[in-house]
PDB file of C-alpha atoms and ligand atoms in Angstrom:
ATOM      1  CA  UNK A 130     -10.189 -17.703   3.092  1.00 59.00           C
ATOM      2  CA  UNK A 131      -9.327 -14.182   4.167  1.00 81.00           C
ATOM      3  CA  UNK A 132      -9.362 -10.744   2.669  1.00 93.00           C
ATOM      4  CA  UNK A 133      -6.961  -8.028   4.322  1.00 97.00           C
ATOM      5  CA  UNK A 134      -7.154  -4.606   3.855  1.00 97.00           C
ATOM      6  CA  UNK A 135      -3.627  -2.528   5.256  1.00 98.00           C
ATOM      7  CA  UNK A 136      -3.792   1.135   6.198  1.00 98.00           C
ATOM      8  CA  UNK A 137      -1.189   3.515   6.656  1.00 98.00           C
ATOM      9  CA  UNK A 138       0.577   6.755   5.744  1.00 98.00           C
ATOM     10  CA  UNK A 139       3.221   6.191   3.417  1.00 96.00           C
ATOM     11  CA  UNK A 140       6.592   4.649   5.224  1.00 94.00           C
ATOM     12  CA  UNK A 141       5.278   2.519   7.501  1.00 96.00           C
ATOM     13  CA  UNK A 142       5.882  -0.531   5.764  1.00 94.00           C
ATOM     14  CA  UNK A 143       2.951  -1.766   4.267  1.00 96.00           C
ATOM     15  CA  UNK A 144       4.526  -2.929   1.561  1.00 94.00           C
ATOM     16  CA  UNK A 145       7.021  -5.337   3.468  1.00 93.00           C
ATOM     17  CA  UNK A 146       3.869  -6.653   5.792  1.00 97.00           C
ATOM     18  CA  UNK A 147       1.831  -7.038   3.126  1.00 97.00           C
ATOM     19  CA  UNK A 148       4.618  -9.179   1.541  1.00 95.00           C
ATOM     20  CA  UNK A 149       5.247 -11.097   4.659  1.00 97.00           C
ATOM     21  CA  UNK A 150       1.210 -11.661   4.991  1.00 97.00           C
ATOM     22  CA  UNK A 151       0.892 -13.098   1.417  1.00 97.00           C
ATOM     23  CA  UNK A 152       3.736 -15.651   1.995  1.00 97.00           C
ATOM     24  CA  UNK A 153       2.490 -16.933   5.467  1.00 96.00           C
ATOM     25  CA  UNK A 154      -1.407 -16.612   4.501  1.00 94.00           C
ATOM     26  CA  UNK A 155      -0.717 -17.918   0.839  1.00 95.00           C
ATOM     27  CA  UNK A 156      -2.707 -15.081  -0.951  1.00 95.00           C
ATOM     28  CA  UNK A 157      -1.900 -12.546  -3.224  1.00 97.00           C
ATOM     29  CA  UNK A 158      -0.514  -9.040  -2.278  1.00 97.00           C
ATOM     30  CA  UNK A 159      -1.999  -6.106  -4.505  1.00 98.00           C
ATOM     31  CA  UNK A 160      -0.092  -3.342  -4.151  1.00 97.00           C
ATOM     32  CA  UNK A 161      -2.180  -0.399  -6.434  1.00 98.00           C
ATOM     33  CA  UNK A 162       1.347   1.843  -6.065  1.00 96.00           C
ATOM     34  CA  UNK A 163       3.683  -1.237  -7.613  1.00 94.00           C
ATOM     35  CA  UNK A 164       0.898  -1.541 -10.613  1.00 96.00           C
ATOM     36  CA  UNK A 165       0.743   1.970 -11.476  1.00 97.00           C
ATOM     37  CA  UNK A 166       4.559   2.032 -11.380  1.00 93.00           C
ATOM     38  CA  UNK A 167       4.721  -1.132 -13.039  1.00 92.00           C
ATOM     39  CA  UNK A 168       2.170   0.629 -15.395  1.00 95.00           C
ATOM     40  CA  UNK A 169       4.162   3.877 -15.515  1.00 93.00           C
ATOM     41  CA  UNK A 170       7.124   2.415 -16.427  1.00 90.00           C
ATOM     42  CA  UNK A 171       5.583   0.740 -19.706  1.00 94.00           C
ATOM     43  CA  UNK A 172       4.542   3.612 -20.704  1.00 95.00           C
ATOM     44  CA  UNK A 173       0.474   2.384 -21.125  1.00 96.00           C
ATOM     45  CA  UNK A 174      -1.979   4.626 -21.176  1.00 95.00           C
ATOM     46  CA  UNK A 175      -3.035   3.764 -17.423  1.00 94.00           C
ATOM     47  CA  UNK A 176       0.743   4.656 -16.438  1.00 96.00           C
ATOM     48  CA  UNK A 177       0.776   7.761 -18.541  1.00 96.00           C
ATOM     49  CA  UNK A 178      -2.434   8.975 -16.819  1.00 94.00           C
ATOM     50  CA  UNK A 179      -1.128   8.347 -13.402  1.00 96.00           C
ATOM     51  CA  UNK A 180       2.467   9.390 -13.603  1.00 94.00           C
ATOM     52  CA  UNK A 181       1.679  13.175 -12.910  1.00 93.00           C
ATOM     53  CA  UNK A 182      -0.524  12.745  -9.936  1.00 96.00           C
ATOM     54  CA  UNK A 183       2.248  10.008  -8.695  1.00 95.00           C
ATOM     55  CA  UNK A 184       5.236  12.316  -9.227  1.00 92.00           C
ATOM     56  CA  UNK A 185       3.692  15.173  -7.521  1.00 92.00           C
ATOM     57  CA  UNK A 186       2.693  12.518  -4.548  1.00 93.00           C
ATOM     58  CA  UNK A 187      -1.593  13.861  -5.428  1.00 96.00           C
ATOM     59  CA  UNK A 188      -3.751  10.557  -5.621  1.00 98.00           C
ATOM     60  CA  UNK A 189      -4.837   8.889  -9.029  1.00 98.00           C
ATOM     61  CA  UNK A 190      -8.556  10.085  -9.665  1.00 98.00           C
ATOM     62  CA  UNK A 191     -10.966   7.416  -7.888  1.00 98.00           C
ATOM     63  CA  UNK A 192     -12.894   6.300 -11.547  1.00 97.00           C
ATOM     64  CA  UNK A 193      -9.113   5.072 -12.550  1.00 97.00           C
ATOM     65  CA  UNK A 194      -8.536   3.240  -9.081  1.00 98.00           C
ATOM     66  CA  UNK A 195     -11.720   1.663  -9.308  1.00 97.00           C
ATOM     67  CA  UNK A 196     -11.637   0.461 -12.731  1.00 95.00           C
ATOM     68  CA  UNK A 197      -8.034  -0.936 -11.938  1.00 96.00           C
ATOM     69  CA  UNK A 198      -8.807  -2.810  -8.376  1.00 96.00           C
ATOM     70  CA  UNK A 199     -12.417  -4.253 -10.032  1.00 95.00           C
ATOM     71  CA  UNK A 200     -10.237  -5.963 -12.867  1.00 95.00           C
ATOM     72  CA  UNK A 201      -7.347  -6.823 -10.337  1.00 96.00           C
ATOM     73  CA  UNK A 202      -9.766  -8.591  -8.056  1.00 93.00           C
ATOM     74  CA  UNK A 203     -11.896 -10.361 -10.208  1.00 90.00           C
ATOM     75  CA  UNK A 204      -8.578 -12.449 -11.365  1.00 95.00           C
ATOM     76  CA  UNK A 205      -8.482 -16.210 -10.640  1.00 95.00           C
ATOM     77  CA  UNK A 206      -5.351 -15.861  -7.829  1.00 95.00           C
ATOM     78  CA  UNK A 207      -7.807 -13.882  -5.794  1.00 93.00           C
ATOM     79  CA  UNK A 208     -10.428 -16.110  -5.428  1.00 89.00           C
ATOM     80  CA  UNK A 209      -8.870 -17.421  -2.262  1.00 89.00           C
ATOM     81  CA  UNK A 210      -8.859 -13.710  -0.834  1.00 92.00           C
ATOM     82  CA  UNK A 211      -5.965 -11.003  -0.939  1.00 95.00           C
ATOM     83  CA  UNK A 212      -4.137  -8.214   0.850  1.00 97.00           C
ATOM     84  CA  UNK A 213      -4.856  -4.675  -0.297  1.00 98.00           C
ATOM     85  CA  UNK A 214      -1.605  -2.828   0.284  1.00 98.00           C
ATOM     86  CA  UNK A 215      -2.639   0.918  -0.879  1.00 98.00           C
ATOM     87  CA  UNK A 216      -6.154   0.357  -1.615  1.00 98.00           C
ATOM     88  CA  UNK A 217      -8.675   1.970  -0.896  1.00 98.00           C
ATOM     89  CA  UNK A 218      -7.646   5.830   0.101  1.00 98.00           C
ATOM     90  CA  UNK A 219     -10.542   7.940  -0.509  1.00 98.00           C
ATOM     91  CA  UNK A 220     -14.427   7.567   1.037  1.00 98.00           C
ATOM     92  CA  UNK A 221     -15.577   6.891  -2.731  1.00 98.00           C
ATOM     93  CA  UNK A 222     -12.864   3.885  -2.936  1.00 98.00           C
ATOM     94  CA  UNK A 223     -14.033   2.433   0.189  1.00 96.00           C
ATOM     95  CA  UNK A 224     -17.745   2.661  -0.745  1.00 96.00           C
ATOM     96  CA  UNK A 225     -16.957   1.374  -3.867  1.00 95.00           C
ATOM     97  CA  UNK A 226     -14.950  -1.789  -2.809  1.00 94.00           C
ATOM     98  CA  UNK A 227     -17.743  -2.202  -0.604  1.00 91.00           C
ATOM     99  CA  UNK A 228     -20.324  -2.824  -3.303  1.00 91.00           C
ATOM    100  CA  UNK A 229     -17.547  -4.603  -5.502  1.00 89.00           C
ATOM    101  CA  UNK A 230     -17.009  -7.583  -2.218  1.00 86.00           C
ATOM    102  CA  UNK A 231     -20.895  -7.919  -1.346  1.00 81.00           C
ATOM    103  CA  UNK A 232     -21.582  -8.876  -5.240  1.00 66.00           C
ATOM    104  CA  UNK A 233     -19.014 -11.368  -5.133  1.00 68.00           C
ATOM    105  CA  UNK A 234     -18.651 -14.158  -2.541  1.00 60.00           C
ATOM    106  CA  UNK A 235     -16.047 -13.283  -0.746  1.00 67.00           C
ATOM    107  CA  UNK A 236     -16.200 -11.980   2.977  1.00 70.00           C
ATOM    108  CA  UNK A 237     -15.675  -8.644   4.298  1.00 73.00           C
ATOM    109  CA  UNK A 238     -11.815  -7.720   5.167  1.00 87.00           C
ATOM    110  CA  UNK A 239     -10.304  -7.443   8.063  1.00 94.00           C
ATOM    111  CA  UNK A 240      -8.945  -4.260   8.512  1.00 97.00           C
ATOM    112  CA  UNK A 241      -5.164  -3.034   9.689  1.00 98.00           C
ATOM    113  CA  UNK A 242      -4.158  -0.262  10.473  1.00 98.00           C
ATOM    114  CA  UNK A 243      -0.278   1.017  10.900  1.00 98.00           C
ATOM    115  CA  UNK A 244       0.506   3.297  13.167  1.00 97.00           C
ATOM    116  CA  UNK A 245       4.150   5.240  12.817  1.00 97.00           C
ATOM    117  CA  UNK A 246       4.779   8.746  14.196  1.00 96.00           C
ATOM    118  CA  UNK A 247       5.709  11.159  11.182  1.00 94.00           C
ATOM    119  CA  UNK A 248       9.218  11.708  12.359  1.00 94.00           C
ATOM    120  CA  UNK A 249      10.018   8.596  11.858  1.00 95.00           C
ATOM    121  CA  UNK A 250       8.270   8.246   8.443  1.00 95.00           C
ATOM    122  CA  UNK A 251      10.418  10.960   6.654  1.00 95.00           C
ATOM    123  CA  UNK A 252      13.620   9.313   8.242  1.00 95.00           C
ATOM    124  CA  UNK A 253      12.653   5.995   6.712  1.00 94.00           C
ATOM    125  CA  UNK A 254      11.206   7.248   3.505  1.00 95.00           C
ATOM    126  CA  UNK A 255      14.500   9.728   3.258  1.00 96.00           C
ATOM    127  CA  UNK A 256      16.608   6.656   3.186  1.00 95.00           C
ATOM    128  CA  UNK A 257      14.234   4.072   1.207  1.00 94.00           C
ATOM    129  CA  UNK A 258      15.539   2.749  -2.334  1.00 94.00           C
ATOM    130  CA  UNK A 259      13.664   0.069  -4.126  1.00 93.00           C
ATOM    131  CA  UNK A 260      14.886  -2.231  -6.910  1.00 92.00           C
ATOM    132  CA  UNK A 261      13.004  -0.372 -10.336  1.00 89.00           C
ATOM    133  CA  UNK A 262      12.532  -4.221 -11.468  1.00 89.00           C
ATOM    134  CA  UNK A 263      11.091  -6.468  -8.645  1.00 89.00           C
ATOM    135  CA  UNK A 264      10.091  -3.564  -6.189  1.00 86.00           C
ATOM    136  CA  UNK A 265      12.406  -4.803  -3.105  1.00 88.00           C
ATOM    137  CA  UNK A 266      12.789  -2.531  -0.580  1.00 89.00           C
ATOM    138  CA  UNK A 267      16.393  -1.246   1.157  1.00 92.00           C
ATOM    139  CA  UNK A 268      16.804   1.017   3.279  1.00 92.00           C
ATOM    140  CA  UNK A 269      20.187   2.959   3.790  1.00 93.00           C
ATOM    141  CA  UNK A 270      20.082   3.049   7.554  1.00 90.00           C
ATOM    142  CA  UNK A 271      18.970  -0.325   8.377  1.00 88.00           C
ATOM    143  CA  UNK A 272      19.044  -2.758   5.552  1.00 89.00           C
ATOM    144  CA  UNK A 273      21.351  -1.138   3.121  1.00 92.00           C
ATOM    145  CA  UNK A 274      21.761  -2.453  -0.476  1.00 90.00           C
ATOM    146  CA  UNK A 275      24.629  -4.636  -1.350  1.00 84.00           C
ATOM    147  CA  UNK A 276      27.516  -2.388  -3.074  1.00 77.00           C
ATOM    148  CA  UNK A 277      27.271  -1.817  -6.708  1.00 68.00           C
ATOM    149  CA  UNK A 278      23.579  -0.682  -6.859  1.00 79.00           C
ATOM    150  CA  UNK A 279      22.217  -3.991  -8.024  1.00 91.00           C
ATOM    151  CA  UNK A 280      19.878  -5.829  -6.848  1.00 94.00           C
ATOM    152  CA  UNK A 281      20.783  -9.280  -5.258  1.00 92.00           C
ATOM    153  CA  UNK A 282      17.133 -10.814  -5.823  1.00 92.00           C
ATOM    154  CA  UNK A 283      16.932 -10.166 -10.002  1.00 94.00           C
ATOM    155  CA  UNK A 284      20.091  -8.130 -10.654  1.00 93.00           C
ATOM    156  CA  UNK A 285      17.639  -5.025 -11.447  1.00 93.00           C
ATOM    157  CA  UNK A 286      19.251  -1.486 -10.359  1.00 93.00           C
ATOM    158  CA  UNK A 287      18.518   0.178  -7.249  1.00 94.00           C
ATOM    159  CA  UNK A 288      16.949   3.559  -7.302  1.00 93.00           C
ATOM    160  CA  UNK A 289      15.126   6.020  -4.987  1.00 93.00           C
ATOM    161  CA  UNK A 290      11.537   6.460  -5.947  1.00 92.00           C
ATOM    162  CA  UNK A 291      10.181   9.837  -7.779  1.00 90.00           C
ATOM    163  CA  UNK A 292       8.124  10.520  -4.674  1.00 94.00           C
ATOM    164  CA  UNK A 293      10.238   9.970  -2.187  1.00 95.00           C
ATOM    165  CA  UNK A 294      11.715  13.578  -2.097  1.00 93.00           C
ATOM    166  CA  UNK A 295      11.586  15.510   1.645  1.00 90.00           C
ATOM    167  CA  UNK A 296       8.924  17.906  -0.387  1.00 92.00           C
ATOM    168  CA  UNK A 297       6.827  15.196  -1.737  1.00 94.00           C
ATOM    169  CA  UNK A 298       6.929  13.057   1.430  1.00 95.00           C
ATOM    170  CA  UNK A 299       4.972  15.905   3.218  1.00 94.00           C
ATOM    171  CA  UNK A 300       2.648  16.345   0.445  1.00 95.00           C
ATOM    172  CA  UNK A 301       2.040  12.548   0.932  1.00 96.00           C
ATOM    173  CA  UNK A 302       1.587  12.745   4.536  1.00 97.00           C
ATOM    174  CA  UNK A 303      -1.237  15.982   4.257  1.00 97.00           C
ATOM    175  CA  UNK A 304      -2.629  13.399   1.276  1.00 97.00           C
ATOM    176  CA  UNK A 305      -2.734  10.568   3.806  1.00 98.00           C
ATOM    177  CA  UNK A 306      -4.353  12.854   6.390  1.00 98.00           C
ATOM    178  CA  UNK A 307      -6.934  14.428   4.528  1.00 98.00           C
ATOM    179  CA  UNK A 308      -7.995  11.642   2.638  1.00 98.00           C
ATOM    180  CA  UNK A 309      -6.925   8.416   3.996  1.00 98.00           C
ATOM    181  CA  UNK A 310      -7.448   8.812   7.617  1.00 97.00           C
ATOM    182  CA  UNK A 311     -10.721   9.581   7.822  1.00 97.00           C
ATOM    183  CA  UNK A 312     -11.467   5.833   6.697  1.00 98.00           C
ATOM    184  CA  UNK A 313     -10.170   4.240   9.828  1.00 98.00           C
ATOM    185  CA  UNK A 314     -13.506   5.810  11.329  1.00 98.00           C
ATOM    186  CA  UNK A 315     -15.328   4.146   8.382  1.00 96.00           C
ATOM    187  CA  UNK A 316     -14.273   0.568   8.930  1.00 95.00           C
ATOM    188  CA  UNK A 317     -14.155   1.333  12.952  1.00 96.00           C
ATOM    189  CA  UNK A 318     -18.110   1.391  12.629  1.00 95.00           C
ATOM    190  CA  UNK A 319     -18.109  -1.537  10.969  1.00 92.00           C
ATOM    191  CA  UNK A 320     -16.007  -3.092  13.652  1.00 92.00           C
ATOM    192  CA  UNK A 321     -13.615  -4.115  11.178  1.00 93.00           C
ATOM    193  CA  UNK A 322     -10.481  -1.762  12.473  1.00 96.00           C
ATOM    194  CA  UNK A 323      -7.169  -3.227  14.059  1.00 97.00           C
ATOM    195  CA  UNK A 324      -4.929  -0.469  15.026  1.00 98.00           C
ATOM    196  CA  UNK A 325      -1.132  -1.911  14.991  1.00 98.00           C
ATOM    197  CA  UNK A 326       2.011  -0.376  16.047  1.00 98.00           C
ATOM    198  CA  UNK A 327       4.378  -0.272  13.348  1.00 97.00           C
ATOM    199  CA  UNK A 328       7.182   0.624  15.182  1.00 96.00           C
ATOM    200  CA  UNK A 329      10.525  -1.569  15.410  1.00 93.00           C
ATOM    201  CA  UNK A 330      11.125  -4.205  13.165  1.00 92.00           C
ATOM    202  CA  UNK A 331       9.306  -5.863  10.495  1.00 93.00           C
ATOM    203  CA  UNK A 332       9.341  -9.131  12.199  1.00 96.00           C
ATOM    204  CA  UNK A 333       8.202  -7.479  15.531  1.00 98.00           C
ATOM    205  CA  UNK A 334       5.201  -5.871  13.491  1.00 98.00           C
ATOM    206  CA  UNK A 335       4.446  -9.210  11.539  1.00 98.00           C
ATOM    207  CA  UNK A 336       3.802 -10.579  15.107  1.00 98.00           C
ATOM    208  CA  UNK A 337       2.013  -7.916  16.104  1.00 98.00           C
ATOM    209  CA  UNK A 338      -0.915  -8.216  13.202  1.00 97.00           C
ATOM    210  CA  UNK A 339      -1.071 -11.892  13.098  1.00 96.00           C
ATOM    211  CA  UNK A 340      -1.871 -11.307  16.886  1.00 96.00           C
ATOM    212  CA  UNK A 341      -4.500  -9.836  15.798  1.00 94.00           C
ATOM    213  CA  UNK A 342      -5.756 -11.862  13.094  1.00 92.00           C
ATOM    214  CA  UNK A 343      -6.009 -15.201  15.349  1.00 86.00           C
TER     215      UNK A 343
HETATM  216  P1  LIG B1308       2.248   3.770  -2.781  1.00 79.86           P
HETATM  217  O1  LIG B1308       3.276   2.937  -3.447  1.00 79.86           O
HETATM  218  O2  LIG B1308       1.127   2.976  -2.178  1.00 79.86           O
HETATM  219  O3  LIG B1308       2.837   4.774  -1.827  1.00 79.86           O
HETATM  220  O4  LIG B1308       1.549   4.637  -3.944  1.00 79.86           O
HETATM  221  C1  LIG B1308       2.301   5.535  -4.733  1.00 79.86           C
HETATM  222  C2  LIG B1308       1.375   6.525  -5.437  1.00 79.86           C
HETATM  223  O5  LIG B1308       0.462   5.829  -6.287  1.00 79.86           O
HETATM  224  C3  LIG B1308       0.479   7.345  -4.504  1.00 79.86           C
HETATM  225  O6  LIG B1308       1.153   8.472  -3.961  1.00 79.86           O
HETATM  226  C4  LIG B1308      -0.640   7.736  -5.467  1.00 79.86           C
HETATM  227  O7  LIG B1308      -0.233   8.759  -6.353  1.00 79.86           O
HETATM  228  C5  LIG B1308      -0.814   6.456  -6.291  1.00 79.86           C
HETATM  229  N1  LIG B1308      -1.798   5.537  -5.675  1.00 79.86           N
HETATM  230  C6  LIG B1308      -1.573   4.287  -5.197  1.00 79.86           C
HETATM  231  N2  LIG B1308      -2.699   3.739  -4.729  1.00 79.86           N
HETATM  232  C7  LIG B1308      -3.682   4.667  -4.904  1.00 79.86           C
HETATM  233  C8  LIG B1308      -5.064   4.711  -4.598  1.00 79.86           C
HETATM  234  N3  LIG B1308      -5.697   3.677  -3.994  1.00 79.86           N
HETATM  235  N4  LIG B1308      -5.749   5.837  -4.920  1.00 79.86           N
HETATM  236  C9  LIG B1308      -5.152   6.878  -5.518  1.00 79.86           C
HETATM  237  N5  LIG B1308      -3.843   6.916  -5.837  1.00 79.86           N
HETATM  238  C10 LIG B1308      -3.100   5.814  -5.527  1.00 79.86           C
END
């Protein structure tokens, strides 16, 4: 049983190594970005309070994340363990998953941390699209979508995400750096911290963490 936490700005593929984790490791992924999307897009009142905040790339107020991951966790597929993809990005989230994992049996995460330069986050989040029904990720420079704009997993069209706008990708990054950072020191003292080059392909990175998971 294992419980992974992955850090990183936006863009440097969390999402696809937290994917590639859950398959190999057999637990679930829970990305808190795909549920309030997933949440947006059905209009509930979760999604309608987090649309703004999404849109203008600003983070979802902590009470709502909290409330969100304490319900997600305490679900029956995560009794096994999980991979936070997007969780926690703020001090008070941290703290508070803290106090939500020592109540419950589980063990404390390992922590990863991605490491891309910003340069090459705007070019890849520039050129992201996602399918708006499963969430797969294309990129238009190195694994374009099939023509037509449909997805070839569920047949679901391909879009380019609200947030991923040049203007909102540096409002991301400053949200990332102000916030978000500043937790790799927190989970550093608890000797918890894997720093990971995210650089070059998935599959070269997906070697690189399980490197550091054995
Ligand atoms: P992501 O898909 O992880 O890039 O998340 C997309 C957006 O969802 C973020 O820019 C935030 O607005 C919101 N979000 C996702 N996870 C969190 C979180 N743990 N705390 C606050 N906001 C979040």
């Amino acid at each position: 049983m294992r419980n992974l936490i992955l850090l990183g700005a936006p863009g440097v593929g969390k999402g696809i190594q937290a994917k590639l984790l859950a398959e190999r490791l057999g637990i679930p992924q829970i990305s808190t970005g795909d549920i309030l999307r997933g949440a947006a897009s059905e209009g509930t009142e979760l999604g309608r309070k987090a649309r703004t905040y999404m849109r203008d790339g600003n983070l979802v107020p902590d009470e709502i994340m909290m409330g969100l991951i304490r319900e997600r966790l305490t679900r029956e597929d995560c009794q096994g363990g999980f991979i936070l993809d997007g969780f926690p990005r703020t001090l008070p989230q941290a703290e508070g998953l803290d106090r939500l994992l020592d109540g419950q049996f589980w063990p404390q995460a390992v922590v990863i941390s991605l490491e891309v330069p910003d340069r090459e986050i705007i070019r890849r989040l520039t050129n992201r699209r996602v399918c708006r029904r499963c969430g797969k990720d294309f990129n238009l420079l190195t694994n374009p979508p099939p023509d037509g704009c449909l997805c070839p997993v569920c047949g679901g069209q391909i879009v380019k995400r609200e947030d991923d706008m040049e203007g909102t990708i540096k409002a991301r990054l400053k949200v990332y750096k102000d916030w978000t950072r500043p937790l790799k020191n927190f989970y550093r003292r608890k000797g918890l911290l894997r720093v990971v080059d995210g650089g070059g392909s998935s599959g070269g990175v997906f070697r690189r963490i399980l490197g550091q998971l054995e």
